[in-house]
CSV table of C-alpha atoms in Angstrom, one decimal:
chain,number,residue,atom,x,y,z
A,1,UNK,CA,-36.5,-13.8,-29.0
A,2,UNK,CA,-34.9,-17.7,-28.5
A,3,UNK,CA,-31.0,-15.6,-29.7
A,4,UNK,CA,-31.9,-13.8,-26.6
A,5,UNK,CA,-32.4,-16.6,-24.5
A,6,UNK,CA,-28.6,-17.8,-23.9
A,7,UNK,CA,-26.8,-14.2,-23.6
A,8,UNK,CA,-30.0,-13.7,-21.0
A,9,UNK,CA,-28.6,-16.7,-19.1
A,10,UNK,CA,-25.0,-15.9,-19.2
A,11,UNK,CA,-25.9,-13.3,-17.4
A,12,UNK,CA,-27.9,-14.7,-15.2
A,13,UNK,CA,-24.5,-17.1,-14.1
A,14,UNK,CA,-22.1,-14.5,-14.2
A,15,UNK,CA,-24.2,-12.7,-11.5
A,16,UNK,CA,-24.8,-15.5,-9.6
A,17,UNK,CA,-20.9,-16.7,-9.8
A,18,UNK,CA,-19.9,-12.5,-8.9
A,19,UNK,CA,-22.5,-13.1,-5.8
A,20,UNK,CA,-20.6,-16.3,-4.5
A,21,UNK,CA,-17.4,-15.3,-5.0
A,22,UNK,CA,-18.5,-12.3,-2.7
A,23,UNK,CA,-19.7,-14.5,-0.4
A,24,UNK,CA,-16.8,-16.6,-0.1
A,25,UNK,CA,-14.8,-13.2,0.3
A,26,UNK,CA,-17.0,-12.4,3.5
A,27,UNK,CA,-16.3,-15.5,5.0
A,28,UNK,CA,-13.1,-15.8,4.5
A,29,UNK,CA,-12.7,-12.6,6.4
A,30,UNK,CA,-14.8,-13.6,9.0
A,31,UNK,CA,-12.4,-16.8,9.1
A,32,UNK,CA,-9.4,-14.9,9.8
A,33,UNK,CA,-11.0,-13.5,12.6
A,34,UNK,CA,-13.1,-16.4,14.3
A,35,UNK,CA,-11.9,-19.3,12.4
A,36,UNK,CA,-13.9,-21.6,10.2
A,37,UNK,CA,-15.2,-23.6,12.6
A,38,UNK,CA,-16.7,-20.5,13.5
A,39,UNK,CA,-18.2,-19.9,10.8
A,40,UNK,CA,-21.8,-20.4,9.9
A,41,UNK,CA,-24.8,-19.4,7.1
A,42,UNK,CA,-26.2,-16.6,9.5
A,43,UNK,CA,-23.0,-15.6,10.6
A,44,UNK,CA,-21.5,-15.4,6.9
A,45,UNK,CA,-25.4,-14.1,6.0
A,46,UNK,CA,-24.7,-11.2,8.3
A,47,UNK,CA,-21.3,-10.0,7.2
A,48,UNK,CA,-22.1,-10.4,3.1
A,49,UNK,CA,-25.1,-8.8,3.9
A,50,UNK,CA,-27.7,-11.2,2.5
A,51,UNK,CA,-30.5,-13.1,3.4
A,52,UNK,CA,-29.4,-17.1,5.1
A,53,UNK,CA,-31.3,-18.3,2.1
A,54,UNK,CA,-29.7,-16.4,-0.7
A,55,UNK,CA,-26.2,-17.7,1.3
A,56,UNK,CA,-27.5,-21.2,1.4
A,57,UNK,CA,-28.9,-21.2,-2.6
A,58,UNK,CA,-25.3,-20.8,-3.1
A,59,UNK,CA,-23.3,-23.8,-0.9
A,60,UNK,CA,-26.1,-26.2,0.2
A,61,UNK,CA,-24.4,-26.9,3.9
A,62,UNK,CA,-22.0,-25.1,5.9
A,63,UNK,CA,-19.9,-27.8,5.7
A,64,UNK,CA,-19.6,-26.3,1.4
A,65,UNK,CA,-18.5,-22.9,2.8
A,66,UNK,CA,-16.2,-24.2,4.8
A,67,UNK,CA,-14.5,-26.2,1.9
A,68,UNK,CA,-14.9,-22.7,-0.5
A,69,UNK,CA,-13.1,-21.0,1.9
A,70,UNK,CA,-10.3,-23.6,2.5
A,71,UNK,CA,-9.9,-23.4,-1.7
A,72,UNK,CA,-10.1,-19.7,-2.3
A,73,UNK,CA,-7.4,-19.3,0.8
A,74,UNK,CA,-5.2,-21.6,-0.8
A,75,UNK,CA,-6.0,-20.1,-4.4
A,76,UNK,CA,-4.9,-16.6,-2.4
A,77,UNK,CA,-2.1,-18.5,-1.2
A,78,UNK,CA,-0.7,-19.8,-4.5
A,79,UNK,CA,-0.8,-16.4,-6.2
A,80,UNK,CA,1.0,-14.7,-3.6
A,81,UNK,CA,3.4,-17.2,-2.3
A,82,UNK,CA,4.4,-19.7,-5.2
A,83,UNK,CA,3.5,-18.4,-8.4
A,84,UNK,CA,5.6,-14.9,-8.2
A,85,UNK,CA,8.3,-17.4,-7.4
A,86,UNK,CA,8.2,-18.9,-10.5
A,87,UNK,CA,9.8,-15.7,-12.3
A,88,UNK,CA,13.1,-16.5,-10.8
A,89,UNK,CA,15.5,-19.0,-12.2
A,90,UNK,CA,15.2,-22.4,-11.4
A,91,UNK,CA,17.4,-23.5,-8.4
A,92,UNK,CA,18.2,-21.8,-5.3
A,93,UNK,CA,16.9,-18.3,-6.5
A,94,UNK,CA,13.4,-19.7,-6.6
A,95,UNK,CA,14.1,-21.5,-3.6
A,96,UNK,CA,14.9,-18.2,-1.8
A,97,UNK,CA,11.6,-16.4,-3.8
A,98,UNK,CA,9.1,-18.6,-1.9
A,99,UNK,CA,10.7,-18.3,1.4
A,100,UNK,CA,10.7,-14.8,1.0
A,101,UNK,CA,7.1,-14.9,-0.8
A,102,UNK,CA,6.2,-16.8,2.6
A,103,UNK,CA,7.5,-14.2,4.9
A,104,UNK,CA,6.0,-11.6,3.1
A,105,UNK,CA,2.6,-13.4,4.1
A,106,UNK,CA,3.2,-14.1,7.2
A,107,UNK,CA,3.7,-11.1,8.0
A,108,UNK,CA,0.7,-10.2,6.7
A,109,UNK,CA,-1.0,-12.1,8.5
A,110,UNK,CA,0.4,-11.8,11.9
A,111,UNK,CA,-2.9,-10.0,12.5
A,112,UNK,CA,-5.8,-12.3,10.9
A,113,UNK,CA,-4.0,-15.1,11.4
A,114,UNK,CA,-3.0,-17.8,8.9
A,115,UNK,CA,-6.2,-20.3,8.4
A,116,UNK,CA,-4.1,-22.9,8.0
A,117,UNK,CA,-2.3,-22.5,11.1
A,118,UNK,CA,-5.6,-21.7,12.6
A,119,UNK,CA,-7.9,-24.6,10.6
A,120,UNK,CA,-5.0,-27.4,12.1
A,121,UNK,CA,-5.4,-26.5,15.6
A,122,UNK,CA,-9.6,-26.4,15.1
A,123,UNK,CA,-10.0,-29.7,12.5
A,124,UNK,CA,-6.5,-31.9,13.8
A,125,UNK,CA,-8.4,-34.5,15.5
A,126,UNK,CA,-11.9,-34.0,13.2
A,127,UNK,CA,-12.4,-36.0,10.3
A,128,UNK,CA,-14.7,-34.9,7.5
A,129,UNK,CA,-14.5,-33.2,4.2
A,130,UNK,CA,-13.4,-30.2,6.2
A,131,UNK,CA,-9.8,-31.0,7.2
A,132,UNK,CA,-9.4,-33.4,4.6
A,133,UNK,CA,-9.8,-30.1,2.1
A,134,UNK,CA,-7.4,-28.5,4.7
A,135,UNK,CA,-5.0,-31.1,4.8
A,136,UNK,CA,-5.2,-31.3,1.0
A,137,UNK,CA,-4.5,-28.0,0.3
A,138,UNK,CA,-1.5,-27.7,3.2
A,139,UNK,CA,0.5,-30.7,1.3
A,140,UNK,CA,0.0,-29.4,-2.0
A,141,UNK,CA,1.9,-26.6,-0.9
A,142,UNK,CA,4.7,-28.5,0.7
A,143,UNK,CA,4.7,-30.8,-1.9
A,144,UNK,CA,5.8,-27.6,-4.3
A,145,UNK,CA,8.2,-26.6,-1.7
A,146,UNK,CA,10.2,-30.1,-1.9
A,147,UNK,CA,10.3,-30.0,-5.7
A,148,UNK,CA,11.4,-26.5,-5.6
A,149,UNK,CA,14.8,-28.3,-3.1
A,150,UNK,CA,15.2,-30.9,-5.1
A,151,UNK,CA,15.6,-28.2,-8.4
A,152,UNK,CA,18.3,-26.7,-6.4
A,153,UNK,CA,20.1,-30.2,-5.8
A,154,UNK,CA,19.9,-30.6,-9.3
A,155,UNK,CA,20.9,-27.6,-10.4
A,156,UNK,CA,24.0,-28.3,-8.0
A,157,UNK,CA,23.2,-25.3,-5.8
A,158,UNK,CA,22.8,-28.0,-3.3
A,159,UNK,CA,24.5,-31.0,-2.1
A,160,UNK,CA,23.5,-33.8,-3.8
A,161,UNK,CA,23.3,-35.9,-0.9
A,162,UNK,CA,20.5,-33.2,0.9
A,163,UNK,CA,17.6,-34.5,1.9
A,164,UNK,CA,14.6,-32.8,0.4
A,165,UNK,CA,12.3,-33.3,2.7
A,166,UNK,CA,14.1,-32.8,6.2
A,167,UNK,CA,14.9,-28.7,4.1
A,168,UNK,CA,10.7,-28.7,3.2
A,169,UNK,CA,10.2,-30.0,7.2
A,170,UNK,CA,13.1,-27.5,8.5
A,171,UNK,CA,11.8,-24.3,5.9
A,172,UNK,CA,8.1,-25.0,7.2
A,173,UNK,CA,9.2,-25.3,11.0
A,174,UNK,CA,10.5,-21.6,10.6
A,175,UNK,CA,7.3,-20.3,9.4
A,176,UNK,CA,5.1,-22.1,11.9
A,177,UNK,CA,7.7,-20.5,14.6
A,178,UNK,CA,7.8,-17.5,13.0
A,179,UNK,CA,3.9,-17.2,13.2
A,180,UNK,CA,4.1,-18.1,16.9
A,181,UNK,CA,6.4,-15.9,17.9
A,182,UNK,CA,5.5,-12.3,16.1
A,183,UNK,CA,1.5,-13.2,16.3
A,184,UNK,CA,1.3,-14.5,19.8
A,185,UNK,CA,4.4,-13.9,21.8
A,186,UNK,CA,4.8,-10.7,19.7
A,187,UNK,CA,8.5,-11.6,20.3
A,188,UNK,CA,10.6,-8.3,18.5
A,189,UNK,CA,12.9,-9.4,16.3
A,190,UNK,CA,11.3,-13.1,14.5
A,191,UNK,CA,11.5,-12.0,11.1
A,192,UNK,CA,15.0,-11.1,11.3
A,193,UNK,CA,15.4,-14.9,13.1
A,194,UNK,CA,13.8,-16.4,10.5
A,195,UNK,CA,15.6,-14.9,7.8
A,196,UNK,CA,18.7,-16.2,9.7
A,197,UNK,CA,17.6,-19.9,10.5
A,198,UNK,CA,16.4,-20.2,6.2
A,199,UNK,CA,20.2,-19.0,6.0
A,200,UNK,CA,21.6,-21.4,7.8
A,201,UNK,CA,19.3,-24.3,7.0
A,202,UNK,CA,20.7,-23.9,3.1
A,203,UNK,CA,24.0,-23.0,4.4
A,204,UNK,CA,24.4,-26.2,6.0
A,205,UNK,CA,23.2,-28.0,2.6
A,206,UNK,CA,25.2,-26.2,0.5
A,207,UNK,CA,26.9,-28.3,-1.8
A,208,UNK,CA,31.2,-28.2,-2.6
A,209,UNK,CA,32.8,-25.5,-4.1
């Protein structure tokens, strides 16, 4: 009887974790439509087809729910953009792979929107844990992009005196412009212009020879 207790407890924990992940998935989809600020225990409970008390039991507060959504979004972003690029050779091939993956992700989000971008608009002037979690996620990604630029410099693909932070800044700016042009203005050719802009950044900073 006692031997069965750990297995029973393990199954209960596993089921609880699966339920929590399902709630986060529902909340992530809702946040893409109405923004992080629009999330509430009640709204997520309705989408997840659960009781409010059931959702509350997993998070304890609306703020913790929002933070969990930010972390899940970041994890998915890394899985789609960052980690696949690590299969490419160090230096420029990896940097190109990151940008290509980022473009692909941005294209897929044209209908739903990017939580990094919409969240920045919602929380840019609002201090607190949700803003902190969002800013930390964006900084983590930009730091990874900057490190990839440094590797391209170290491999001799970009000039030794190239400014890695300036390059990362300009690449980030391209994605922001792409999202604005394609999602808000519906400008045709936005993807091609973003790709051309990236090539121009690399050309300006290319190593001689």
